Amino acid sequence: MPTQLITTIEDLRRATQAKTKIAFVPTMGNLHAGHIDLVKAARNELGTHPEYCVVVSIFVNPLQFGPSEDFASYPRTLEADLVQLEGLADIVFAPDVVELYPEANLAKGELGQTMTITPPPLANTLCGLSRPGHFSGVATVVMKLFQIVQPTSAYFGKKDFQQLRVIQELVKQFHLPIEIYPVDTRREADGLAMSSRNGYLNKMERAEAVRLHKVLIMAKEAILRHESLEAIEQQCSQYLTQLGWIVDYVAIRSTHTLLPPSNNEKEFVILAAAKLGKTRLIDNITLQIND
Ligand code: AMP
């Protein structure tokens, strides 16, 4: 079956009505190999059974962008995305803003979304501090998409670790009958985490960008040498700053709470967010300590 492009909720509901399993991959499009890993994982789960269906959504969600962020300039490449998804996804759901925000008044720049999801406390740290409202916007649009697509499973990248944790809490706290599958971060050959925003980098910035991943690895090695976590965070942050980055955070946290780890913590995530020129990049790696 060729991949079907659907833009309305009504058509999507009709197309998925008889499906007994739906694996869902929400994206903002401008697809790269990291996104495709998620879609392949969804396809691997379901195979090609006629009653099963892999749905990929492509929607640049205005509710999760701050006023000075890149909503307007975010790359929109639907044609190329469809080529990549051909034969891999059964349905590509690419609604416009009014389809998902029926009360929107675009002329006034208002979305009319008066009810939103308040994300859990773990959204109030890290990116939640520098991007107020971001995770509420993410949780709200994912809740909408879950209601529309009614998936049995959904795939999210570990690249956006805090987002993944917010979605896991959403599913748990609202009893959503959806299995969430985290997928490993796909990297370029030099280690840079793939991201649609990498396309904003000029040649010099692109060469420097890999440093973010290198710093995370340095931090991991320092943790294994039992150095002080605060000192590691500070050194990594200073190092990036010296190299011209505007650092938002380098943070060593508990994987579960995203809070500073307790003394007997075994599962760490090391996260970083920093700007290179105008481009904000994020990355993270996890670390499990076995006694
Ligand atoms: P986005 O289009 O940026 O909203 O991302 C859609 C999904 O793809 C999210 O679950 C992301 O975490 C995931 N994703 C983005 N980049 C990567 C990557 N490099 N490796 C794996 N998953 C990714």
mmCIF file of C-alpha atoms and ligand atoms in Angstrom:
data_model
loop_
_atom_site.group_PDB
_atom_site.id
_atom_site.type_symbol
_atom_site.label_atom_id
_atom_site.label_comp_id
_atom_site.label_asym_id
_atom_site.label_seq_id
_atom_site.Cartn_x
_atom_site.Cartn_y
_atom_site.Cartn_z
ATOM 1 C CA MET A 1 0.000 0.000 0.000
ATOM 2 C CA PRO A 2 1.348 3.452 -0.828
ATOM 3 C CA THR A 3 1.720 5.922 2.011
ATOM 4 C CA GLN A 4 -1.433 7.991 2.429
ATOM 5 C CA LEU A 5 -1.221 11.727 3.139
ATOM 6 C CA ILE A 6 -4.094 12.904 5.349
ATOM 7 C CA THR A 7 -4.657 16.456 6.544
ATOM 8 C CA THR A 8 -7.985 16.366 8.395
ATOM 9 C CA ILE A 9 -9.052 14.696 11.632
ATOM 10 C CA GLU A 10 -12.172 13.332 9.954
ATOM 11 C CA ASP A 11 -10.203 11.575 7.203
ATOM 12 C CA LEU A 12 -7.677 10.269 9.711
ATOM 13 C CA ARG A 13 -10.424 8.780 11.887
ATOM 14 C CA ARG A 14 -11.995 7.109 8.846
ATOM 15 C CA ALA A 15 -8.665 5.663 7.685
ATOM 16 C CA THR A 16 -7.761 4.229 11.100
ATOM 17 C CA GLN A 17 -11.226 3.162 12.298
ATOM 18 C CA ALA A 18 -10.798 -0.557 11.556
ATOM 19 C CA LYS A 19 -7.176 -0.790 12.731
ATOM 20 C CA THR A 20 -6.542 -2.894 15.818
ATOM 21 C CA LYS A 21 -3.002 -1.637 16.439
ATOM 22 C CA ILE A 22 -1.677 1.809 15.625
ATOM 23 C CA ALA A 23 1.976 2.725 16.171
ATOM 24 C CA PHE A 24 2.441 6.485 16.188
ATOM 25 C CA VAL A 25 5.450 8.738 15.594
ATOM 26 C CA PRO A 26 4.789 12.442 16.246
ATOM 27 C CA THR A 27 7.249 14.818 14.543
ATOM 28 C CA MET A 28 7.599 18.404 13.390
ATOM 29 C CA GLY A 29 8.857 17.211 9.992
ATOM 30 C CA ASN A 30 12.098 18.102 8.195
ATOM 31 C CA LEU A 31 12.868 14.458 8.710
ATOM 32 C CA HIS A 32 16.360 13.068 9.177
ATOM 33 C CA ALA A 33 17.701 9.596 9.934
ATOM 34 C CA GLY A 34 16.872 10.014 13.661
ATOM 35 C CA HIS A 35 13.172 10.420 12.865
ATOM 36 C CA ILE A 36 13.347 7.512 10.440
ATOM 37 C CA ASP A 37 14.757 5.295 13.223
ATOM 38 C CA LEU A 38 11.552 5.961 15.163
ATOM 39 C CA VAL A 39 9.390 5.080 12.172
ATOM 40 C CA LYS A 40 11.405 1.905 11.523
ATOM 41 C CA ALA A 41 10.989 0.893 15.168
ATOM 42 C CA ALA A 42 7.229 1.411 14.807
ATOM 43 C CA ARG A 43 7.206 -0.642 11.602
ATOM 44 C CA ASN A 44 9.275 -3.391 13.253
ATOM 45 C CA GLU A 45 6.748 -3.612 16.047
ATOM 46 C CA LEU A 46 3.748 -3.990 13.741
ATOM 47 C CA GLY A 47 5.097 -5.669 10.603
ATOM 48 C CA THR A 48 2.765 -5.468 7.611
ATOM 49 C CA HIS A 49 -0.447 -6.914 9.058
ATOM 50 C CA PRO A 50 -3.442 -5.355 7.221
ATOM 51 C CA GLU A 51 -5.211 -4.514 10.485
ATOM 52 C CA TYR A 52 -2.181 -2.633 11.829
ATOM 53 C CA CYS A 53 -1.088 0.850 10.898
ATOM 54 C CA VAL A 54 1.972 3.097 11.316
ATOM 55 C CA VAL A 55 1.010 6.780 11.552
ATOM 56 C CA VAL A 56 3.574 9.601 11.398
ATOM 57 C CA SER A 57 2.379 13.112 12.172
ATOM 58 C CA ILE A 58 4.075 16.201 10.812
ATOM 59 C CA PHE A 59 3.028 19.359 12.566
ATOM 60 C CA VAL A 60 5.053 22.379 13.639
ATOM 61 C CA ASN A 61 3.203 23.143 16.845
ATOM 62 C CA PRO A 62 2.962 26.895 17.511
ATOM 63 C CA LEU A 63 1.917 26.322 21.142
ATOM 64 C CA GLN A 64 5.350 25.001 22.115
ATOM 65 C CA PHE A 65 7.376 27.904 20.675
ATOM 66 C CA GLY A 66 8.163 31.013 22.705
ATOM 67 C CA PRO A 67 7.559 34.457 21.142
ATOM 68 C CA SER A 68 11.245 34.951 20.304
ATOM 69 C CA GLU A 69 11.813 31.390 19.090
ATOM 70 C CA ASP A 70 12.033 29.966 15.590
ATOM 71 C CA PHE A 71 8.409 28.977 14.822
ATOM 72 C CA ALA A 72 8.240 31.063 11.629
ATOM 73 C CA SER A 73 11.622 29.956 10.311
ATOM 74 C CA TYR A 74 11.383 26.282 11.386
ATOM 75 C CA PRO A 75 12.121 24.211 8.243
ATOM 76 C CA ARG A 76 8.990 22.872 6.548
ATOM 77 C CA THR A 77 9.845 20.258 3.917
ATOM 78 C CA LEU A 78 6.708 18.143 3.482
ATOM 79 C CA GLU A 79 7.503 16.961 -0.067
ATOM 80 C CA ALA A 80 10.924 15.629 0.900
ATOM 81 C CA ASP A 81 9.516 14.148 4.122
ATOM 82 C CA LEU A 82 6.892 12.211 2.152
ATOM 83 C CA VAL A 83 9.611 10.758 -0.086
ATOM 84 C CA GLN A 84 11.453 9.487 2.997
ATOM 85 C CA LEU A 85 8.309 7.980 4.481
ATOM 86 C CA GLU A 86 7.081 6.314 1.288
ATOM 87 C CA GLY A 87 6.589 2.605 1.900
ATOM 88 C CA LEU A 88 7.630 2.956 5.555
ATOM 89 C CA ALA A 89 4.623 4.735 7.093
ATOM 90 C CA ASP A 90 1.031 3.816 6.227
ATOM 91 C CA ILE A 91 -0.340 7.258 6.987
ATOM 92 C CA VAL A 92 1.269 10.687 7.214
ATOM 93 C CA PHE A 93 -0.985 13.043 9.158
ATOM 94 C CA ALA A 94 -0.082 16.643 8.343
ATOM 95 C CA PRO A 95 -2.851 18.943 9.606
ATOM 96 C CA ASP A 96 -2.744 22.733 9.402
ATOM 97 C CA VAL A 97 -2.843 24.924 12.508
ATOM 98 C CA VAL A 98 -6.607 25.506 12.405
ATOM 99 C CA GLU A 99 -7.275 21.771 12.173
ATOM 100 C CA LEU A 100 -5.544 21.214 15.516
ATOM 101 C CA TYR A 101 -6.528 24.569 17.048
ATOM 102 C CA PRO A 102 -10.129 25.057 15.859
ATOM 103 C CA GLU A 103 -10.588 28.206 17.956
ATOM 104 C CA ALA A 104 -7.507 29.872 16.416
ATOM 105 C CA ASN A 105 -7.634 33.380 14.995
ATOM 106 C CA LEU A 106 -4.502 33.414 12.868
ATOM 107 C CA ALA A 107 -4.925 37.034 11.781
ATOM 108 C CA LYS A 108 -4.656 38.041 15.432
ATOM 109 C CA GLY A 109 -1.944 35.465 16.136
ATOM 110 C CA GLU A 110 -4.153 33.720 18.692
ATOM 111 C CA LEU A 111 -4.447 29.955 19.021
ATOM 112 C CA GLY A 112 -7.568 29.991 21.197
ATOM 113 C CA GLN A 113 -6.334 26.991 23.199
ATOM 114 C CA THR A 114 -7.792 27.974 26.554
ATOM 115 C CA MET A 115 -7.339 24.499 28.105
ATOM 116 C CA THR A 116 -3.821 23.133 28.386
ATOM 117 C CA ILE A 117 -1.937 20.369 30.133
ATOM 118 C CA THR A 118 0.142 21.478 33.123
ATOM 119 C CA PRO A 119 3.310 19.407 32.860
ATOM 120 C CA PRO A 120 4.792 17.601 35.887
ATOM 121 C CA PRO A 121 7.465 19.164 38.158
ATOM 122 C CA LEU A 122 10.246 17.516 36.150
ATOM 123 C CA ALA A 123 9.346 19.952 33.357
ATOM 124 C CA ASN A 124 10.162 22.951 35.586
ATOM 125 C CA THR A 125 13.923 22.499 35.373
ATOM 126 C CA LEU A 126 16.516 22.447 32.526
ATOM 127 C CA CYS A 127 14.786 23.465 29.244
ATOM 128 C CA GLY A 128 11.628 24.289 31.209
ATOM 129 C CA LEU A 129 13.466 27.221 32.817
ATOM 130 C CA SER A 130 14.668 28.821 29.607
ATOM 131 C CA ARG A 131 11.602 27.915 27.530
ATOM 132 C CA PRO A 132 8.600 28.830 29.709
ATOM 133 C CA GLY A 133 5.427 27.168 28.446
ATOM 134 C CA HIS A 134 7.319 24.853 26.122
ATOM 135 C CA PHE A 135 6.487 21.559 27.814
ATOM 136 C CA SER A 136 2.903 22.580 28.405
ATOM 137 C CA GLY A 137 2.693 23.215 24.650
ATOM 138 C CA VAL A 138 4.295 19.850 23.912
ATOM 139 C CA ALA A 139 2.099 17.917 26.358
ATOM 140 C CA THR A 140 -1.035 19.656 25.070
ATOM 141 C CA VAL A 141 -0.377 18.934 21.399
ATOM 142 C CA VAL A 142 0.686 15.348 22.124
ATOM 143 C CA MET A 143 -2.526 14.850 24.113
ATOM 144 C CA LYS A 144 -4.517 16.194 21.132
ATOM 145 C CA LEU A 145 -2.640 13.929 18.721
ATOM 146 C CA PHE A 146 -3.128 10.916 20.997
ATOM 147 C CA GLN A 147 -6.891 11.615 21.060
ATOM 148 C CA ILE A 148 -7.006 11.960 17.288
ATOM 149 C CA VAL A 149 -4.753 9.051 16.295
ATOM 150 C CA GLN A 150 -5.694 6.769 19.223
ATOM 151 C CA PRO A 151 -2.424 4.856 19.022
ATOM 152 C CA THR A 152 -1.648 1.649 20.876
ATOM 153 C CA SER A 153 2.040 2.615 20.948
ATOM 154 C CA ALA A 154 4.063 5.786 20.382
ATOM 155 C CA TYR A 155 7.750 6.397 19.706
ATOM 156 C CA PHE A 156 9.831 9.250 21.128
ATOM 157 C CA GLY A 157 13.543 10.023 20.821
ATOM 158 C CA LYS A 158 15.851 10.065 23.831
ATOM 159 C CA LYS A 159 17.454 13.062 22.111
ATOM 160 C CA ASP A 160 14.705 15.144 23.739
ATOM 161 C CA PHE A 161 15.105 13.435 27.089
ATOM 162 C CA GLN A 162 13.065 15.847 29.185
ATOM 163 C CA GLN A 163 10.267 15.753 26.613
ATOM 164 C CA LEU A 164 10.291 11.951 26.720
ATOM 165 C CA ARG A 165 9.964 12.030 30.518
ATOM 166 C CA VAL A 166 7.072 14.519 30.292
ATOM 167 C CA ILE A 167 5.251 12.226 27.843
ATOM 168 C CA GLN A 168 5.872 9.177 30.035
ATOM 169 C CA GLU A 169 4.297 11.061 32.946
ATOM 170 C CA LEU A 170 1.387 12.218 30.765
ATOM 171 C CA VAL A 171 0.599 8.629 29.824
ATOM 172 C CA LYS A 172 0.989 7.391 33.386
ATOM 173 C CA GLN A 173 -0.953 10.143 35.138
ATOM 174 C CA PHE A 174 -3.846 10.192 32.629
ATOM 175 C CA HIS A 175 -4.024 6.385 32.299
ATOM 176 C CA LEU A 176 -3.588 6.527 28.540
ATOM 177 C CA PRO A 177 -3.558 2.992 27.069
ATOM 178 C CA ILE A 178 -0.442 3.711 25.007
ATOM 179 C CA GLU A 179 2.924 1.977 25.215
ATOM 180 C CA ILE A 180 5.711 4.569 24.986
ATOM 181 C CA TYR A 181 8.910 3.356 23.332
ATOM 182 C CA PRO A 182 12.057 5.483 23.781
ATOM 183 C CA VAL A 183 14.477 5.372 20.848
ATOM 184 C CA ASP A 184 18.250 5.982 21.013
ATOM 185 C CA THR A 185 19.700 9.208 19.656
ATOM 186 C CA ARG A 186 20.924 8.961 16.067
ATOM 187 C CA ARG A 187 24.203 10.846 15.537
ATOM 188 C CA GLU A 188 26.226 12.152 12.609
ATOM 189 C CA ALA A 189 29.539 10.375 11.947
ATOM 190 C CA ASP A 190 31.400 12.847 14.210
ATOM 191 C CA GLY A 191 28.948 12.367 17.104
ATOM 192 C CA LEU A 192 26.675 15.423 16.674
ATOM 193 C CA ALA A 193 23.089 14.457 17.536
ATOM 194 C CA MET A 194 20.932 14.746 14.436
ATOM 195 C CA SER A 195 18.464 17.612 14.638
ATOM 196 C CA SER A 196 16.407 19.667 12.241
ATOM 197 C CA ARG A 197 18.051 22.725 13.805
ATOM 198 C CA ASN A 198 21.531 21.572 12.678
ATOM 199 C CA GLY A 199 20.529 22.991 9.294
ATOM 200 C CA TYR A 200 20.773 26.496 10.781
ATOM 201 C CA LEU A 201 24.515 26.077 11.453
ATOM 202 C CA ASN A 202 27.091 27.643 9.141
ATOM 203 C CA LYS A 203 30.211 25.701 8.218
ATOM 204 C CA MET A 204 32.306 26.884 11.160
ATOM 205 C CA GLU A 205 29.477 26.372 13.637
ATOM 206 C CA ARG A 206 28.842 22.899 12.260
ATOM 207 C CA ALA A 207 32.486 21.956 12.872
ATOM 208 C CA GLU A 208 32.247 23.271 16.444
ATOM 209 C CA ALA A 209 28.803 21.760 17.161
ATOM 210 C CA VAL A 210 30.161 18.288 17.898
ATOM 211 C CA ARG A 211 31.808 19.732 21.016
ATOM 212 C CA LEU A 212 28.489 19.491 22.846
ATOM 213 C CA HIS A 213 28.573 15.703 22.603
ATOM 214 C CA LYS A 214 32.291 15.610 23.438
ATOM 215 C CA VAL A 215 31.656 17.593 26.619
ATOM 216 C CA LEU A 216 28.988 15.106 27.689
ATOM 217 C CA ILE A 217 31.469 12.263 27.240
ATOM 218 C CA MET A 218 34.083 14.207 29.244
ATOM 219 C CA ALA A 219 31.509 14.652 32.010
ATOM 220 C CA LYS A 220 30.681 10.942 31.964
ATOM 221 C CA GLU A 221 34.355 10.036 32.355
ATOM 222 C CA ALA A 222 34.723 12.506 35.226
ATOM 223 C CA ILE A 223 31.687 10.992 37.002
ATOM 224 C CA LEU A 224 33.285 7.561 36.684
ATOM 225 C CA ARG A 225 36.413 9.045 38.320
ATOM 226 C CA HIS A 226 34.106 10.111 41.203
ATOM 227 C CA GLU A 227 34.776 13.832 40.762
ATOM 228 C CA SER A 228 32.310 16.283 42.329
ATOM 229 C CA LEU A 229 29.215 16.573 40.147
ATOM 230 C CA GLU A 230 28.909 20.337 40.654
ATOM 231 C CA ALA A 231 32.563 20.799 39.714
ATOM 232 C CA ILE A 232 32.085 18.734 36.559
ATOM 233 C CA GLU A 233 29.037 20.774 35.534
ATOM 234 C CA GLN A 234 30.932 24.013 36.104
ATOM 235 C CA GLN A 235 34.042 22.928 34.242
ATOM 236 C CA CYS A 236 32.047 21.685 31.235
ATOM 237 C CA SER A 237 30.034 24.865 31.136
ATOM 238 C CA GLN A 238 33.153 27.065 31.391
ATOM 239 C CA TYR A 239 34.883 25.062 28.673
ATOM 240 C CA LEU A 240 32.004 25.567 26.244
ATOM 241 C CA THR A 241 31.757 29.262 27.136
ATOM 242 C CA GLN A 242 35.479 29.739 26.404
ATOM 243 C CA LEU A 243 34.880 28.235 22.971
ATOM 244 C CA GLY A 244 32.170 30.772 22.177
ATOM 245 C CA TRP A 245 29.051 28.879 23.183
ATOM 246 C CA ILE A 246 26.264 30.613 25.131
ATOM 247 C CA VAL A 247 25.584 27.919 27.677
ATOM 248 C CA ASP A 248 22.104 27.395 29.050
ATOM 249 C CA TYR A 249 23.052 24.393 31.200
ATOM 250 C CA VAL A 250 25.290 21.394 31.572
ATOM 251 C CA ALA A 251 23.564 19.291 34.202
ATOM 252 C CA ILE A 252 24.024 15.893 35.794
ATOM 253 C CA ARG A 253 20.659 14.624 36.945
ATOM 254 C CA SER A 254 18.766 11.584 38.124
ATOM 255 C CA THR A 255 17.206 9.889 35.080
ATOM 256 C CA HIS A 256 13.890 9.499 36.820
ATOM 257 C CA THR A 257 13.331 12.865 38.532
ATOM 258 C CA LEU A 258 15.662 15.085 36.457
ATOM 259 C CA LEU A 259 16.692 16.571 39.821
ATOM 260 C CA PRO A 260 20.273 16.641 41.143
ATOM 261 C CA PRO A 261 21.165 13.046 42.006
ATOM 262 C CA SER A 262 21.119 11.736 45.562
ATOM 263 C CA ASN A 263 24.285 10.144 46.984
ATOM 264 C CA ASN A 264 23.222 6.604 46.130
ATOM 265 C CA GLU A 265 21.894 7.424 42.645
ATOM 266 C CA LYS A 266 22.754 4.784 40.050
ATOM 267 C CA GLU A 267 21.073 6.132 36.932
ATOM 268 C CA PHE A 268 22.319 9.460 35.661
ATOM 269 C CA VAL A 269 21.552 11.543 32.660
ATOM 270 C CA ILE A 270 24.001 14.240 31.628
ATOM 271 C CA LEU A 271 22.224 16.944 29.676
ATOM 272 C CA ALA A 272 23.406 20.059 27.917
ATOM 273 C CA ALA A 273 21.764 22.938 26.110
ATOM 274 C CA ALA A 274 23.760 25.749 24.541
ATOM 275 C CA LYS A 275 23.627 28.203 21.708
ATOM 276 C CA LEU A 276 26.116 28.383 18.907
ATOM 277 C CA GLY A 277 25.443 31.685 17.173
ATOM 278 C CA LYS A 278 21.657 31.819 16.979
ATOM 279 C CA THR A 279 21.155 28.067 17.050
ATOM 280 C CA ARG A 280 20.146 26.377 20.289
ATOM 281 C CA LEU A 281 21.349 22.781 20.470
ATOM 282 C CA ILE A 282 20.554 20.127 23.062
ATOM 283 C CA ASP A 283 22.042 16.719 23.722
ATOM 284 C CA ASN A 284 22.289 14.166 26.513
ATOM 285 C CA ILE A 285 23.786 10.814 27.418
ATOM 286 C CA THR A 286 22.821 8.399 30.153
ATOM 287 C CA LEU A 287 25.084 6.601 32.565
ATOM 288 C CA GLN A 288 24.334 3.630 34.771
ATOM 289 C CA ILE A 289 26.624 2.913 37.688
ATOM 290 C CA ASN A 290 26.963 -0.750 38.599
ATOM 291 C CA ASP A 291 28.601 -1.569 41.910
HETATM 292 P P1 AMP B 1 10.928 16.736 16.297
HETATM 293 O O1 AMP B 1 10.575 16.656 14.853
HETATM 294 O O2 AMP B 1 12.184 17.476 16.583
HETATM 295 O O3 AMP B 1 9.772 17.152 17.150
HETATM 296 O O4 AMP B 1 11.245 15.239 16.743
HETATM 297 C C1 AMP B 1 10.279 14.217 16.587
HETATM 298 C C2 AMP B 1 10.737 13.005 17.337
HETATM 299 O O5 AMP B 1 11.998 12.575 16.823
HETATM 300 C C3 AMP B 1 10.951 13.268 18.831
HETATM 301 O O6 AMP B 1 10.499 12.156 19.579
HETATM 302 C C4 AMP B 1 12.456 13.429 18.923
HETATM 303 O O7 AMP B 1 12.969 13.098 20.195
HETATM 304 C C5 AMP B 1 12.915 12.432 17.882
HETATM 305 N N1 AMP B 1 14.273 12.754 17.428
HETATM 306 C C6 AMP B 1 14.747 13.966 17.032
HETATM 307 N N2 AMP B 1 16.076 13.887 16.746
HETATM 308 C C7 AMP B 1 16.433 12.598 16.984
HETATM 309 C C8 AMP B 1 17.663 11.885 16.879
HETATM 310 N N3 AMP B 1 18.795 12.481 16.501
HETATM 311 N N4 AMP B 1 17.674 10.576 17.185
HETATM 312 C C9 AMP B 1 16.525 9.957 17.592
HETATM 313 N N5 AMP B 1 15.336 10.576 17.699
HETATM 314 C C10 AMP B 1 15.288 11.874 17.412
#
